[in-house]
PDB file of C-alpha atoms and ligand atoms in Angstrom:
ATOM      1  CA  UNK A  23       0.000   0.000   0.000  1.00 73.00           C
ATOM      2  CA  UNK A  24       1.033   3.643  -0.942  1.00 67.00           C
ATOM      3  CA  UNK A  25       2.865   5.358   2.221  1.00 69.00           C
ATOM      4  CA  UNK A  26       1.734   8.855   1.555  1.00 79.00           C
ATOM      5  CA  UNK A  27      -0.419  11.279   3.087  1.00 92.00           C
ATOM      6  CA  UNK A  28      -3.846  10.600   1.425  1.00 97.00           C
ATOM      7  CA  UNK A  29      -6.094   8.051   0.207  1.00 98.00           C
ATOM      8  CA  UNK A  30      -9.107   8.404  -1.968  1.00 98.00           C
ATOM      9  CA  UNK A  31     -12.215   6.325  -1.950  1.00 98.00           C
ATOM     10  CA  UNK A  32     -15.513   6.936  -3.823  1.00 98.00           C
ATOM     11  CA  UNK A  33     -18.734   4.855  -3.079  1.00 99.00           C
ATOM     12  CA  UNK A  34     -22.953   4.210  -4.939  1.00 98.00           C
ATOM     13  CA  UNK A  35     -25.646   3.057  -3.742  1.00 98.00           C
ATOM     14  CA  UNK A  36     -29.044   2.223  -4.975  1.00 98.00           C
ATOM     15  CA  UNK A  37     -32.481   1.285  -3.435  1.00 98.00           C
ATOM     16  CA  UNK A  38     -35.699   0.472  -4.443  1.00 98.00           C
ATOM     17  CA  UNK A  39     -38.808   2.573  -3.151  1.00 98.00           C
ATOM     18  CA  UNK A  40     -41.319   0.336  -1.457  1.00 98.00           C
ATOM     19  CA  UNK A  41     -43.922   0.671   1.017  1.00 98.00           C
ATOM     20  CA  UNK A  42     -43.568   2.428   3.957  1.00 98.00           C
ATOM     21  CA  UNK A  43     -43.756   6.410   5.266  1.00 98.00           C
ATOM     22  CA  UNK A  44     -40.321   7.722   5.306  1.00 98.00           C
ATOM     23  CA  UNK A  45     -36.463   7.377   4.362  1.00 98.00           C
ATOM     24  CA  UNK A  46     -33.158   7.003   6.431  1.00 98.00           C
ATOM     25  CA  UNK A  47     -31.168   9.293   4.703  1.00 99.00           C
ATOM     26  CA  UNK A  48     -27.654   9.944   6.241  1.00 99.00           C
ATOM     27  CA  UNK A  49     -28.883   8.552   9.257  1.00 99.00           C
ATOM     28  CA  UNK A  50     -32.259  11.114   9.687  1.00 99.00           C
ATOM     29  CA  UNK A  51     -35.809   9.901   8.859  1.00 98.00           C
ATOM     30  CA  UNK A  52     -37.086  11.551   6.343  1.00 98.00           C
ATOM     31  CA  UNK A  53     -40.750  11.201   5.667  1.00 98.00           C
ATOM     32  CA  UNK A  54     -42.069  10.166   2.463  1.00 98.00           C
ATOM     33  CA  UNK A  55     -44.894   9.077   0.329  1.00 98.00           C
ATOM     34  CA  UNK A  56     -42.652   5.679   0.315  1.00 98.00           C
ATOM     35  CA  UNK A  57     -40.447   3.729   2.262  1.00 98.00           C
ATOM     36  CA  UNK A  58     -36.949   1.785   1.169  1.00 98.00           C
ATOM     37  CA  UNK A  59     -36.814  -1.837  -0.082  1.00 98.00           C
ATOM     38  CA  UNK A  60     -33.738  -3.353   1.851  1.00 98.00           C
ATOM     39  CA  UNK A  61     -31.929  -5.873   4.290  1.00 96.00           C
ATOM     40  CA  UNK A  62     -30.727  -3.235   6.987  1.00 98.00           C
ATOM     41  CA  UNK A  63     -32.732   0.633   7.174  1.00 98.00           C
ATOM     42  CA  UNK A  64     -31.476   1.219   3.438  1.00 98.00           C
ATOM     43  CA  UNK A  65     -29.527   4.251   3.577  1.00 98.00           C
ATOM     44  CA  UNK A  66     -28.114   5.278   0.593  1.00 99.00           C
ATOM     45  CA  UNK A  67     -25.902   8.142   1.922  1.00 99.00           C
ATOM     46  CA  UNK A  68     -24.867   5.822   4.842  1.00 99.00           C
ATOM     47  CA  UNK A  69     -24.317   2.773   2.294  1.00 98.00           C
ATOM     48  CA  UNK A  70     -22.212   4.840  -0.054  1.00 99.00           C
ATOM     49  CA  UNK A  71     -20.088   6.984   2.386  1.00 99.00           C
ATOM     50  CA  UNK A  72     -19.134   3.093   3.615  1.00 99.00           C
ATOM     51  CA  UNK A  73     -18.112   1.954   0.557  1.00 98.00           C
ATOM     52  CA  UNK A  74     -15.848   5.162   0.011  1.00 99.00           C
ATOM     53  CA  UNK A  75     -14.215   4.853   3.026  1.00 99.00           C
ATOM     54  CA  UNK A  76     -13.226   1.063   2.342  1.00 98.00           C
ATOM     55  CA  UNK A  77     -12.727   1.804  -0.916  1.00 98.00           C
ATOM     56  CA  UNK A  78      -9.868   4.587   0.191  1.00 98.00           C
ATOM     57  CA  UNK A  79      -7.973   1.822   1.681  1.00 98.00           C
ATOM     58  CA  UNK A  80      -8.925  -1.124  -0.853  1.00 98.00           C
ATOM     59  CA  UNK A  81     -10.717  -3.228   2.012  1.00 98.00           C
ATOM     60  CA  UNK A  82     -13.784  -4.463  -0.092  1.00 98.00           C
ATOM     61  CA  UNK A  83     -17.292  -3.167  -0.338  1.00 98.00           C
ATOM     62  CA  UNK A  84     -19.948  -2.966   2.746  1.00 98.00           C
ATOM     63  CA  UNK A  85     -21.559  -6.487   1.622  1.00 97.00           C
ATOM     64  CA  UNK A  86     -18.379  -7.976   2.147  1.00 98.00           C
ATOM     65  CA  UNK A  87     -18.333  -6.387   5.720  1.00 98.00           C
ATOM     66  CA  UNK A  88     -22.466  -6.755   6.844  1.00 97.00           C
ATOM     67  CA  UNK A  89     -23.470  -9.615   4.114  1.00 96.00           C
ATOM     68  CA  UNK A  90     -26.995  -9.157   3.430  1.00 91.00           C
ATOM     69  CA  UNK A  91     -27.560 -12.876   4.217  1.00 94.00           C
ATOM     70  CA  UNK A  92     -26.544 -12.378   7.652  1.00 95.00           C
ATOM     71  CA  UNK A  93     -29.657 -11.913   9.925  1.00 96.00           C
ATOM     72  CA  UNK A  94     -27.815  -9.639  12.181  1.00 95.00           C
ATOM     73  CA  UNK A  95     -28.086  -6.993  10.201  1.00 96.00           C
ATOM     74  CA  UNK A  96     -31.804  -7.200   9.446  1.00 96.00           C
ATOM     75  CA  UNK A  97     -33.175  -3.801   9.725  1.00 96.00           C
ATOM     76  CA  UNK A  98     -29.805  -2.467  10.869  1.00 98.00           C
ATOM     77  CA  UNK A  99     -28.884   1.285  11.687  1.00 98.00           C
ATOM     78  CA  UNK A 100     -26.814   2.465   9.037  1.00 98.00           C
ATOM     79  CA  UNK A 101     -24.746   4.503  11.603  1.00 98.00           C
ATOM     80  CA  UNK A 102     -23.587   1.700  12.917  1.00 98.00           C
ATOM     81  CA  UNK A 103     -22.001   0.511   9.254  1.00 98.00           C
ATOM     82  CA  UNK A 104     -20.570   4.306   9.446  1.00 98.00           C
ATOM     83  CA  UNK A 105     -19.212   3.980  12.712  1.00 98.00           C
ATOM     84  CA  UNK A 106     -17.528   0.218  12.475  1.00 98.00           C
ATOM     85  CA  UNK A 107     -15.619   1.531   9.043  1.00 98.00           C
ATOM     86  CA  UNK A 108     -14.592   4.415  11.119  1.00 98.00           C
ATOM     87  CA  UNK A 109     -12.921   2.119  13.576  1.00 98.00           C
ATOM     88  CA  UNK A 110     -11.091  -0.187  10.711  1.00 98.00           C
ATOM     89  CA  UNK A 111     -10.124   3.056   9.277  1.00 98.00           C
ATOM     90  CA  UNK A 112      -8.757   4.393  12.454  1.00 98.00           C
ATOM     91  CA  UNK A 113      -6.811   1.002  13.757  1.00 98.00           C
ATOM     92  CA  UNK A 114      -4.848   1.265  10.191  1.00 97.00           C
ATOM     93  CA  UNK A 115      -3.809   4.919  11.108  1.00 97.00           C
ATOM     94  CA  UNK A 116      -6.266   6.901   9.125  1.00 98.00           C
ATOM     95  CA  UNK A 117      -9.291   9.081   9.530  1.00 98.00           C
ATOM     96  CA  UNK A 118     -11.902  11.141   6.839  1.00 98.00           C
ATOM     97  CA  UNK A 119     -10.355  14.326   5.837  1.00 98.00           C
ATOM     98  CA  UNK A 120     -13.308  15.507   4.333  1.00 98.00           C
ATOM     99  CA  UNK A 121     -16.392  13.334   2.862  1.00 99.00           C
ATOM    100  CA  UNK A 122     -18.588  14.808  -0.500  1.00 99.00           C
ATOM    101  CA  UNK A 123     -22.180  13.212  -0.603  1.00 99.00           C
ATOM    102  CA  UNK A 124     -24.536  13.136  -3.008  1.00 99.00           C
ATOM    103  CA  UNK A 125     -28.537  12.253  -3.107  1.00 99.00           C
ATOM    104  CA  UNK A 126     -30.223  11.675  -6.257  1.00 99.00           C
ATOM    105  CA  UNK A 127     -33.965  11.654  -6.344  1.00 98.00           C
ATOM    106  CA  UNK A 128     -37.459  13.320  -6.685  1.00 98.00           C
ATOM    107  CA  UNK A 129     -38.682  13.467  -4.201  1.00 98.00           C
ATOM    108  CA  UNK A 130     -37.518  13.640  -1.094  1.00 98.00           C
ATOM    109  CA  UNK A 131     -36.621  17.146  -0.780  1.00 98.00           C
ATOM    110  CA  UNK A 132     -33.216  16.516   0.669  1.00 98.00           C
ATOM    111  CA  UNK A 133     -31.956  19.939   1.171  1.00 98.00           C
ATOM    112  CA  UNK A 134     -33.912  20.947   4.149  1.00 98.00           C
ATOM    113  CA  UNK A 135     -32.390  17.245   6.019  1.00 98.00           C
ATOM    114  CA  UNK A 136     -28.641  18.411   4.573  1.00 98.00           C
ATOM    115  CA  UNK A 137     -27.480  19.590   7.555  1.00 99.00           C
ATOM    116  CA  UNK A 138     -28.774  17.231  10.207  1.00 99.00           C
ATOM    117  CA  UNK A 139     -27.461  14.440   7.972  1.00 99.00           C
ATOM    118  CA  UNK A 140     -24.118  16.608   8.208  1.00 99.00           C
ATOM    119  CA  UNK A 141     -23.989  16.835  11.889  1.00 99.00           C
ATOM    120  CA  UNK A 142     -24.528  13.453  12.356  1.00 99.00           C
ATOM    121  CA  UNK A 143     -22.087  11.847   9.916  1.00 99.00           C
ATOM    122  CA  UNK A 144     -19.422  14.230  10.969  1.00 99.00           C
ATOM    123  CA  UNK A 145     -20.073  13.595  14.811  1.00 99.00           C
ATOM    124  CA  UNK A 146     -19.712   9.533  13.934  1.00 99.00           C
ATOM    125  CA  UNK A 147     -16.824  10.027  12.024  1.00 98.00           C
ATOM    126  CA  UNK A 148     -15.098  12.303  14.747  1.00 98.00           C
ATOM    127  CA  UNK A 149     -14.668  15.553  12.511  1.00 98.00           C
ATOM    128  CA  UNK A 150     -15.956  18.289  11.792  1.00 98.00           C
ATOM    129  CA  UNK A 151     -19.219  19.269  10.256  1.00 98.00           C
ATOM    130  CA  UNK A 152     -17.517  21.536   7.986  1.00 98.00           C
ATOM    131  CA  UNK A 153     -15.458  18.565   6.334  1.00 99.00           C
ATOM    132  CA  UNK A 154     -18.863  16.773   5.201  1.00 99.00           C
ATOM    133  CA  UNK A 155     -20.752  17.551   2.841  1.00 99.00           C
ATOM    134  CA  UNK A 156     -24.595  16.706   1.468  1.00 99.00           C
ATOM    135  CA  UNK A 157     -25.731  17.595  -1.884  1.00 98.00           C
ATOM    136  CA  UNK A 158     -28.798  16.038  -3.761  1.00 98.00           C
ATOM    137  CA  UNK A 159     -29.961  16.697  -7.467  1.00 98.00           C
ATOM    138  CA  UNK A 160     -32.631  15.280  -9.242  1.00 98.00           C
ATOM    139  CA  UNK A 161     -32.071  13.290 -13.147  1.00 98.00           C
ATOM    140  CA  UNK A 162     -34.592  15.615 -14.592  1.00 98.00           C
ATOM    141  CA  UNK A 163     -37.244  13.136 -14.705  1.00 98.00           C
ATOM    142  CA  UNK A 164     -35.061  10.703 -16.293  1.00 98.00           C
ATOM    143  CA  UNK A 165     -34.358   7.294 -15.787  1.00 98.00           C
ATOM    144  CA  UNK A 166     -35.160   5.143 -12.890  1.00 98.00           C
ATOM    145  CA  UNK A 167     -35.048   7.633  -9.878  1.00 98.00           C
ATOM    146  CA  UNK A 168     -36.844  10.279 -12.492  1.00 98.00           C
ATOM    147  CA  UNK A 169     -39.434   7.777 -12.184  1.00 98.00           C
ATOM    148  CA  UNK A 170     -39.189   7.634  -8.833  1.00 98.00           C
ATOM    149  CA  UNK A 171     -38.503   3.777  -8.717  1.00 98.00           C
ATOM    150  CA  UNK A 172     -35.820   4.171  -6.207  1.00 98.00           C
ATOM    151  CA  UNK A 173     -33.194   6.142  -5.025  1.00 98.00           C
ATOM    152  CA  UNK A 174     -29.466   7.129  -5.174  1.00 99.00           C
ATOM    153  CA  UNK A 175     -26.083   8.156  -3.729  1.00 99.00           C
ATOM    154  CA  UNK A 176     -22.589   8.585  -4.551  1.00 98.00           C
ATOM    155  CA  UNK A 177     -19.856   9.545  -1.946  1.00 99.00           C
ATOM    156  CA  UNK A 178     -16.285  10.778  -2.264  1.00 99.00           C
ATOM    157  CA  UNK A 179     -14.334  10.830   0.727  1.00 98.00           C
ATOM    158  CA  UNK A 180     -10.391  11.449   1.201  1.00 98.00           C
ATOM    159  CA  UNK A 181      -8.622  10.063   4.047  1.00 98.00           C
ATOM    160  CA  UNK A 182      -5.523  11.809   5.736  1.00 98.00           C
ATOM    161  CA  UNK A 183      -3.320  10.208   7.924  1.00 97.00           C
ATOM    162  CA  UNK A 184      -4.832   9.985  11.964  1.00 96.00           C
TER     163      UNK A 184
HETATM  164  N1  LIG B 222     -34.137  15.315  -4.032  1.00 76.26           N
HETATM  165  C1  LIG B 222     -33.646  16.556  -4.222  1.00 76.26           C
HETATM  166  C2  LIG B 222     -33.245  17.014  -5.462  1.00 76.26           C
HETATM  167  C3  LIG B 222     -32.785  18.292  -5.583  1.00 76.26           C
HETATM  168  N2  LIG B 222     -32.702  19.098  -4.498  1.00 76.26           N
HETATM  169  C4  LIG B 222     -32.257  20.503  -4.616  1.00 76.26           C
HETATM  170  O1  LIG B 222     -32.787  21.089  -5.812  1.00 76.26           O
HETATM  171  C5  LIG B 222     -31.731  21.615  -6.626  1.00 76.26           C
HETATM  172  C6  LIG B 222     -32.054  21.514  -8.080  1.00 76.26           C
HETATM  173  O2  LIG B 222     -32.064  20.162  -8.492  1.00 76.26           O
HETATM  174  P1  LIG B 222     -31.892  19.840 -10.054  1.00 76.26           P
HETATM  175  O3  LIG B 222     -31.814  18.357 -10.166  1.00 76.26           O
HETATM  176  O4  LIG B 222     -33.094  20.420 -10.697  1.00 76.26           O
HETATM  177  O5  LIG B 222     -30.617  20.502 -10.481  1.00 76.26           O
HETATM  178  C7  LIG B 222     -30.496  20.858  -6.196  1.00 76.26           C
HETATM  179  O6  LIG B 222     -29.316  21.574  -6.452  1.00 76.26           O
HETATM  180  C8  LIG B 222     -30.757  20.681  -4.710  1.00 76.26           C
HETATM  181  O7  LIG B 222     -30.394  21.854  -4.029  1.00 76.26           O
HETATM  182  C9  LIG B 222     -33.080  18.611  -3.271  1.00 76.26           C
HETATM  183  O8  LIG B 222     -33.000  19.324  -2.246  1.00 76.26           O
HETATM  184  N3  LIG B 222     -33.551  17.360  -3.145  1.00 76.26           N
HETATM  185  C1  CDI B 223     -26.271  -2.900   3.985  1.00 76.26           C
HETATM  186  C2  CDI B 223     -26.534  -4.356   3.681  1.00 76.26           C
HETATM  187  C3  CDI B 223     -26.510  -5.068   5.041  1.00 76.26           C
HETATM  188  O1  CDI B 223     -26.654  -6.425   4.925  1.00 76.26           O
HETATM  189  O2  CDI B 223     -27.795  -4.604   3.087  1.00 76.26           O
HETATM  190  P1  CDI B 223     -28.862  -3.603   2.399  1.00 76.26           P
HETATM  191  O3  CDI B 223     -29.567  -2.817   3.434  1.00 76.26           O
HETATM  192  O4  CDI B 223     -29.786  -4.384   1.505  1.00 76.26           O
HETATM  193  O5  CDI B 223     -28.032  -2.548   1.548  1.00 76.26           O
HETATM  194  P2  CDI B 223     -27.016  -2.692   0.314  1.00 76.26           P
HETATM  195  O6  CDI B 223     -26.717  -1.304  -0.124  1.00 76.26           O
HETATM  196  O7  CDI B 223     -27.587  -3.574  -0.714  1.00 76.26           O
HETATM  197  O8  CDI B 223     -25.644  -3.243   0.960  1.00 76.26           O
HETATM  198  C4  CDI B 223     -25.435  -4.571   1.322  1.00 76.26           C
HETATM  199  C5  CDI B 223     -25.440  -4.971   2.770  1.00 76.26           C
HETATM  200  O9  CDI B 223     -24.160  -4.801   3.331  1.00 76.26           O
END
């Protein structure tokens, strides 16, 4: 592995809508005409930011770590996916310098959750609020979150040395 300063990691995620009242969107409910199809609470922001921070450091993807055929993680808080990559990052002598998030969807409005979701990634990751970031845009109608079939993130995240 590389011995400098900085890794980078990037991470998706995708999930059906189903039935249900709400979201878990970067670890805040988020009501909704529909709810999530998925093994654990179905966070896409949560999901993704995982996957970028293993992905900094080349230690698989989040199904590798929380398989979705293990029943222990049934309905599972996201935050604590977020919060166990935080500690493999940390043991190897790293931490997030800064994490880039986006939503893509419809509907829900994400912008008025942005900053709660902010404020509690940054406060399970140990930094600050200012070095995470929560965007969302919509595909103009197009494709399968246009359609609102489901929805979306991607997450960037650098890691600096602990
Ligand atoms: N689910 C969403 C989607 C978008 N936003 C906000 O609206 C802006 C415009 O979105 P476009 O896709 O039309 O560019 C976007 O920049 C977000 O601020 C949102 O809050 N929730
Ligand atoms: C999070 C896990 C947990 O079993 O399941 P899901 O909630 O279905 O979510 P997904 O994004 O498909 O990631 C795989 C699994 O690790």
């Amino acid at each position: 592995m590389s011995t400098s300063g900085f890794r980078i990691g990037q991470g998706f995620d995708v999930h059906a809508f189903g039935e249900g009242d709400h979201v878990m969107l970067g670890g805040v409910r988020v009501p909704h005409a529909r709810g999530i199809v998925a093994h654990s609470d179905g966070d896409v922001v949560l999901h993704a930011l995982c996957d970028a921070m293993l992905g900094a450091l080349a230690l698989g993807d989040i199904g590798r770590h929380f398989p979705p055929s293990d029943p222990q993680w049934k309905g599972a808080d996201s935050r604590a996916f977020v919060r166990h990559c935080d500690h493999l990052v940390r043991n190897l002598g790293w931490k997030v310098g800064n994490a880039d998030i986006t939503v893509i969807c419809e509907r829900p409005k994400v912008g008025p959750h942005a900053d709660e979701m902010r404020r509690l990634i940054a406060f399970d990751l140990g930094i600050d609020i200012g070095d995470v970031s929560v965007k969302a845009t919509t595909t103009e109608k197009l494709g399968f979150t246009g359609r609102g079939e489901g929805i979306a993130a991607q997450a960037a995240c650098l890691l600096v040395r602990a």
